[in-house]
């Protein structure tokens, strides 16, 4: 038997450390300490909180290796604390932004497990996407986390069958604030693109396209991807979209893509499908809790795609390491004569 560390269930289930990390990230304590505010009273004043309570939280974290306390009540940065400086990681921890939605949503896990359906509404009053629509500030923070400020600029090098020479038009379906499309258009100067996403998200794409110098080759469309999509493009991208949805909705999104791509376009799926190589798809618990979505094996995806009128034509791990699935619309059966 392989040797394994003994598992300490009490330590595994202790919520104190994750919450302390979220709280100091929200209060931007690392930024204050890095800027020279190191005494607990000054830190509490700078972050508008109670000095004694903050001291206890920081003492806990020092005991876990985050920050140092070289003298009583005086704190210093260390390498783990640097991860809490304003930046991508802090964005996902900020309890005042989308990080708070992710953290508090865990409170609905038991209901989700009991029923098999997301119970996000039990915590926030509405299902996930409706909650974002009702809270523009949280939606903006979600978009930022998905975009370059959070997840970074996505690698635009996607290999497609036959190469990019024959591609003239691309639609990025649920493309967020446009960073994948911007990268693709930068890399392929003759290609034109359309970004489809919810109106508020699409409105946040302007700066990204301008910064990439591709604004003149982009059309933006603020609409739902459950409605008909712009028809006749060469490629329809779905990146990190399908794993946000249960099967019924995922199939509907694929159906809209198939209808728009017919007869000669292709649908390219990035993220959310894993190869049939024996490894199980990631359990994607956060997706389960927030939206009832999941990662699918290629076999599961193939079935879903077929029901939506698409055939998988290629599926491979690309040099970037990303697993990419390419589909073509299935030929429409000719109506049988009476
Ligand atoms: C996980 S994000 C992925 C964004 C982008 N493709 C990426 O990889 O960064 C899912 C996207 O789906 C969009 N979305 C959710 N519901 C939608 C709908 N009904 N119609 C269009 N877009 C929607 C969200 O606004 C969000 O931008």
Coordinates of C-alpha atoms and ligand atoms in Angstrom, one line a residue:
X1 CA 0.0 0.0 0.0
X2 CA 1.3 3.5 -0.8
X3 CA 2.3 5.5 2.3
X4 CA 0.0 8.4 3.0
X5 CA 0.0 11.1 5.6
X6 CA -2.6 10.4 8.3
X7 CA -5.7 12.5 7.5
X8 CA -6.8 14.8 10.4
X9 CA -10.5 15.3 9.9
X10 CA -10.6 18.0 12.6
X11 CA -8.0 20.0 10.8
X12 CA -9.7 19.5 7.4
X13 CA -13.0 20.7 8.7
X14 CA -11.7 23.7 10.6
X15 CA -13.2 26.8 8.8
X16 CA -11.3 29.4 10.9
X17 CA -8.4 29.7 8.6
X18 CA -10.3 30.1 5.3
X19 CA -12.5 32.7 6.8
X20 CA -9.6 34.6 8.3
X21 CA -7.9 34.6 4.9
X22 CA -11.0 36.0 3.3
X23 CA -11.5 38.7 6.0
X24 CA -7.9 40.0 5.8
X25 CA -8.1 39.9 2.0
X26 CA -11.3 41.9 2.0
X27 CA -9.8 44.4 4.5
X28 CA -6.7 44.7 2.2
X29 CA -4.4 44.2 5.3
X30 CA -1.6 42.9 3.1
X31 CA -1.6 46.1 1.1
X32 CA -1.6 48.2 4.3
X33 CA 1.3 46.2 5.8
X34 CA 3.3 46.3 2.5
X35 CA 2.8 50.1 2.5
X36 CA 4.3 50.5 6.0
X37 CA 1.2 50.4 8.2
X38 CA 2.2 47.7 10.5
X39 CA 1.0 48.4 14.1
X40 CA -2.4 46.8 14.9
X41 CA -4.1 50.0 15.9
X42 CA -3.0 51.7 12.7
X43 CA -4.0 48.7 10.7
X44 CA -7.4 48.7 12.3
X45 CA -7.9 52.4 11.7
X46 CA -6.8 52.1 8.1
X47 CA -9.2 49.2 7.4
X48 CA -12.1 50.7 9.6
X49 CA -12.4 47.7 11.9
X50 CA -12.0 46.7 15.6
X51 CA -8.3 46.5 16.6
X52 CA -8.7 43.6 19.1
X53 CA -10.8 41.5 16.8
X54 CA -8.4 42.1 13.9
X55 CA -5.4 41.3 16.2
X56 CA -7.0 37.9 17.0
X57 CA -7.5 37.1 13.3
X58 CA -4.0 38.1 12.4
X59 CA -2.6 36.1 15.3
X60 CA -4.4 33.0 14.0
X61 CA -3.0 33.6 10.5
X62 CA 0.5 34.0 11.8
X63 CA 0.1 30.7 13.5
X64 CA -0.8 29.2 10.1
X65 CA 2.2 30.8 8.4
X66 CA 0.6 33.9 6.8
X67 CA 2.2 37.2 7.9
X68 CA 4.8 37.5 10.7
X69 CA 4.5 39.2 14.1
X70 CA 8.1 40.3 14.8
X71 CA 6.9 42.2 17.9
X72 CA 3.6 42.1 19.8
X73 CA 1.0 44.0 17.8
X74 CA 3.4 44.7 14.9
X75 CA 2.9 42.7 11.7
X76 CA 5.2 42.1 8.7
X77 CA 4.8 40.5 5.2
X78 CA 6.1 37.1 4.3
X79 CA 5.8 35.2 1.1
X80 CA 2.3 33.7 1.7
X81 CA 1.0 37.1 2.7
X82 CA 2.1 38.5 -0.7
X83 CA -0.6 36.4 -2.3
X84 CA -3.1 38.6 -0.6
X85 CA -1.9 41.9 -2.1
X86 CA -4.4 43.5 -4.5
X87 CA -4.4 41.3 -7.6
X88 CA -6.0 38.3 -9.1
X89 CA -6.1 36.1 -6.0
X90 CA -7.5 38.8 -3.8
X91 CA -10.3 39.4 -6.3
X92 CA -11.5 35.9 -5.7
X93 CA -11.3 36.3 -1.9
X94 CA -12.9 39.7 -1.5
X95 CA -16.1 39.1 0.6
X96 CA -17.4 42.5 -0.6
X97 CA -17.3 41.3 -4.2
X98 CA -17.9 38.1 -6.1
X99 CA -15.5 36.3 -3.6
X100 CA -18.3 36.7 -1.0
X101 CA -20.7 35.0 -3.3
X102 CA -18.4 32.0 -3.7
X103 CA -17.6 31.8 0.0
X104 CA -21.2 32.1 1.3
X105 CA -22.5 29.8 -1.4
X106 CA -20.8 26.8 0.3
X107 CA -23.6 27.2 2.9
X108 CA -26.0 25.7 0.3
X109 CA -23.9 22.6 -0.3
X110 CA -26.0 20.4 1.9
X111 CA -29.2 21.3 0.1
X112 CA -27.5 20.8 -3.2
X113 CA -26.4 17.3 -2.2
X114 CA -29.8 16.4 -0.8
X115 CA -31.7 17.6 -3.9
X116 CA -29.2 17.3 -6.7
X117 CA -30.0 20.9 -7.7
X118 CA -28.2 24.2 -6.9
X119 CA -29.5 25.8 -3.7
X120 CA -27.7 29.2 -4.2
X121 CA -31.1 30.9 -4.0
X122 CA -31.4 29.7 -0.4
X123 CA -28.5 31.9 0.6
X124 CA -28.9 34.8 -1.8
X125 CA -32.6 34.9 -2.5
X126 CA -32.3 34.3 -6.3
X127 CA -30.6 31.8 -8.6
X128 CA -27.0 32.7 -9.5
X129 CA -27.5 34.5 -12.9
X130 CA -30.6 36.4 -11.6
X131 CA -28.6 37.4 -8.5
X132 CA -25.8 38.8 -10.7
X133 CA -28.4 40.7 -12.8
X134 CA -29.9 42.2 -9.7
X135 CA -26.5 43.3 -8.3
X136 CA -24.5 45.1 -11.0
X137 CA -21.5 45.6 -8.7
X138 CA -21.3 41.9 -8.0
X139 CA -21.7 41.1 -11.7
X140 CA -18.9 43.6 -12.5
X141 CA -16.7 41.8 -10.0
X142 CA -17.6 38.4 -11.5
X143 CA -16.7 39.8 -15.0
X144 CA -13.4 41.1 -13.6
X145 CA -12.6 37.7 -12.1
X146 CA -13.3 35.9 -15.4
X147 CA -11.4 38.5 -17.4
X148 CA -7.7 39.5 -17.6
X149 CA -7.7 41.1 -14.1
X150 CA -8.6 37.7 -12.5
X151 CA -7.9 34.7 -14.7
X152 CA -5.4 36.5 -16.9
X153 CA -5.4 36.9 -20.7
X154 CA -6.4 33.6 -22.3
X155 CA -4.0 31.9 -24.7
X156 CA -5.4 32.8 -28.1
X157 CA -3.5 30.0 -29.9
X158 CA -6.2 27.5 -30.6
X159 CA -5.5 25.0 -33.3
X160 CA -8.5 24.4 -35.6
X161 CA -8.8 21.7 -38.3
X162 CA -7.4 23.0 -41.6
X163 CA -5.7 26.0 -39.9
X164 CA -6.8 29.6 -39.6
X165 CA -6.2 30.5 -43.2
X166 CA -9.7 29.7 -44.2
X167 CA -11.3 31.4 -41.2
X168 CA -12.9 34.8 -41.8
X169 CA -15.4 35.1 -39.0
X170 CA -15.6 34.1 -35.4
X171 CA -18.4 34.4 -32.8
X172 CA -17.4 34.1 -29.1
X173 CA -20.6 32.9 -27.4
X174 CA -20.7 33.8 -23.7
X175 CA -17.3 35.4 -24.4
X176 CA -17.4 37.6 -21.2
X177 CA -15.6 40.9 -21.6
X178 CA -13.9 39.7 -24.8
X179 CA -10.3 38.9 -23.9
X180 CA -10.2 35.6 -25.9
X181 CA -11.7 37.2 -28.9
X182 CA -9.3 40.2 -28.7
X183 CA -6.4 37.8 -28.6
X184 CA -7.7 35.8 -31.5
X185 CA -8.2 38.9 -33.6
X186 CA -4.8 40.2 -32.7
X187 CA -3.2 36.9 -33.8
X188 CA -5.2 36.6 -37.0
X189 CA -5.4 40.0 -38.7
X190 CA -7.9 39.1 -41.4
X191 CA -10.5 37.6 -39.1
X192 CA -13.5 39.6 -37.9
X193 CA -15.3 38.7 -34.6
X194 CA -18.6 39.0 -32.8
X195 CA -18.8 38.9 -29.0
X196 CA -22.1 37.6 -27.6
X197 CA -22.8 38.0 -23.9
X198 CA -25.3 39.6 -21.6
X199 CA -25.6 43.4 -22.3
X200 CA -23.8 44.6 -19.1
X201 CA -20.9 42.3 -19.7
X202 CA -20.6 43.2 -23.4
X203 CA -20.6 46.9 -22.4
X204 CA -17.4 46.2 -20.4
X205 CA -15.5 44.9 -23.4
X206 CA -14.8 48.1 -25.1
X207 CA -11.5 48.9 -23.4
X208 CA -10.2 45.3 -24.0
X209 CA -10.8 45.5 -27.7
X210 CA -9.4 49.0 -27.9
X211 CA -6.3 48.1 -26.0
X212 CA -5.7 45.1 -28.3
X213 CA -6.2 47.4 -31.3
X214 CA -8.9 45.3 -32.8
X215 CA -12.0 47.3 -32.0
X216 CA -12.6 48.0 -35.8
X217 CA -13.0 44.3 -36.5
X218 CA -15.5 43.5 -33.6
X219 CA -19.2 43.6 -33.3
X220 CA -20.7 43.3 -29.9
X221 CA -24.1 41.8 -29.2
X222 CA -25.7 42.1 -25.8
X223 CA -28.2 39.2 -25.8
X224 CA -28.9 35.8 -24.3
X225 CA -27.2 32.8 -25.9
X226 CA -30.5 31.0 -25.5
X227 CA -31.8 33.2 -28.3
X228 CA -30.8 32.8 -32.0
X229 CA -27.2 33.6 -32.5
X230 CA -25.7 35.5 -35.5
X231 CA -25.7 33.0 -38.4
X232 CA -23.1 32.1 -41.0
X233 CA -19.8 32.5 -39.1
X234 CA -16.9 30.1 -39.6
X235 CA -16.3 29.4 -36.0
X236 CA -18.4 29.6 -32.8
X237 CA -16.4 29.5 -29.6
X238 CA -17.8 28.3 -26.3
X239 CA -15.1 28.9 -23.6
X240 CA -15.9 28.1 -20.0
X241 CA -19.6 28.3 -20.8
X242 CA -21.1 24.8 -20.9
X243 CA -19.9 23.8 -17.5
X244 CA -22.0 26.6 -16.0
X245 CA -25.1 24.7 -17.0
X246 CA -27.0 21.5 -16.3
X247 CA -27.6 19.2 -19.4
X248 CA -30.9 20.7 -20.5
X249 CA -29.6 24.2 -20.8
X250 CA -26.1 23.2 -22.1
X251 CA -27.9 21.3 -24.9
X252 CA -30.0 24.4 -25.7
X253 CA -26.9 26.6 -26.0
X254 CA -25.3 23.9 -28.3
X255 CA -28.5 23.8 -30.3
X256 CA -28.4 27.6 -30.8
X257 CA -24.7 27.3 -32.0
X258 CA -25.6 24.4 -34.3
X259 CA -28.5 26.4 -35.9
X260 CA -26.3 29.4 -36.4
X261 CA -23.3 27.4 -37.7
X262 CA -25.3 25.3 -40.2
X263 CA -24.3 24.3 -42.8
X264 CA -20.5 24.8 -42.9
X265 CA -19.5 26.5 -39.6
X266 CA -17.9 24.8 -36.6
X267 CA -18.3 24.9 -32.9
X268 CA -15.2 25.0 -30.8
X269 CA -15.5 24.1 -27.1
X270 CA -12.8 25.1 -24.6
X271 CA -12.9 24.1 -20.9
X272 CA -15.5 21.9 -19.4
X273 CA -14.9 18.7 -21.4
X274 CA -12.3 16.2 -20.3
X275 CA -10.7 13.5 -22.4
X276 CA -11.9 9.9 -22.1
X277 CA -8.5 8.7 -20.8
X278 CA -9.7 7.0 -17.7
X279 CA -9.3 10.0 -15.4
X280 CA -12.7 11.1 -14.0
X281 CA -13.8 14.7 -14.8
X282 CA -13.1 17.1 -12.1
X283 CA -15.9 17.1 -9.5
X284 CA -16.2 20.9 -10.0
X285 CA -17.9 21.4 -6.7
X286 CA -18.0 25.2 -7.1
X287 CA -20.0 24.8 -10.3
X288 CA -22.4 22.4 -8.6
X289 CA -23.0 24.9 -5.8
X290 CA -23.3 28.1 -7.8
X291 CA -25.1 27.0 -10.9
X292 CA -25.6 23.3 -11.0
X293 CA -23.1 22.9 -13.8
X294 CA -20.4 20.3 -14.3
X295 CA -17.4 19.2 -16.3
X296 CA -18.3 16.4 -18.8
X297 CA -16.3 13.5 -20.1
X298 CA -15.9 13.5 -23.9
X299 CA -18.4 10.6 -24.1
X300 CA -21.0 12.6 -22.2
X301 CA -20.3 15.7 -24.3
X302 CA -20.6 13.7 -27.5
X303 CA -24.1 12.6 -26.6
X304 CA -25.2 16.1 -25.6
X305 CA -23.7 17.6 -28.8
X306 CA -25.5 14.9 -30.9
X307 CA -28.8 15.8 -29.3
X308 CA -28.1 19.4 -30.2
X309 CA -27.4 18.6 -33.8
X310 CA -23.6 18.6 -33.7
X311 CA -21.0 15.9 -34.4
X312 CA -17.6 15.9 -32.7
X313 CA -15.1 16.1 -35.5
X314 CA -11.9 16.5 -33.5
X315 CA -10.9 16.4 -29.8
X316 CA -7.4 16.8 -28.6
X317 CA -5.1 18.2 -26.1
X318 CA -3.3 21.1 -27.8
X319 CA 0.3 22.2 -27.3
X320 CA -0.9 24.7 -24.8
X321 CA -2.2 21.7 -22.7
X322 CA -5.8 22.7 -23.2
X323 CA -8.3 20.1 -24.3
X324 CA -10.3 21.4 -27.3
X325 CA -13.3 19.9 -28.9
X326 CA -14.4 20.8 -32.4
X327 CA -17.9 20.0 -33.7
X328 CA -19.7 20.3 -37.0
X329 CA -23.5 20.6 -37.5
X330 CA -25.0 17.2 -38.3
X331 CA -26.5 17.1 -41.8
X332 CA -30.2 17.9 -41.6
X333 CA -32.2 14.9 -42.7
X334 CA -34.1 15.7 -46.0
X335 CA -37.8 15.7 -45.4
X336 CA -39.2 12.4 -46.5
X337 CA -41.7 12.6 -49.4
X338 CA -45.3 11.8 -48.5
Ligands
LIG1 C1 -17.7 31.5 -16.8 S1 -18.0 32.9 -17.8 C2 -17.0 32.6 -19.2 C3 -16.6 33.9 -19.9 C4 -15.6 33.7 -21.0 N1 -16.1 32.8 -22.1 C5 -14.3 33.2 -20.5 O1 -13.9 32.1 -20.7 O2 -13.7 34.0 -19.7 C6 -19.6 32.6 -18.4 C7 -20.2 33.7 -19.3 O3 -21.5 33.4 -19.7 C8 -22.2 34.6 -19.7 N2 -23.7 34.3 -19.7 C9 -24.4 33.7 -18.7 N3 -25.7 33.6 -19.0 C10 -25.8 34.1 -20.3 C11 -26.9 34.2 -21.2 N4 -28.1 33.8 -20.9 N5 -26.6 34.7 -22.4 C12 -25.4 35.1 -22.7 N6 -24.3 35.0 -21.9 C13 -24.5 34.5 -20.7 C14 -21.8 35.3 -18.5 O4 -22.1 36.7 -18.5 C15 -20.3 35.0 -18.6 O5 -19.6 36.0 -19.3

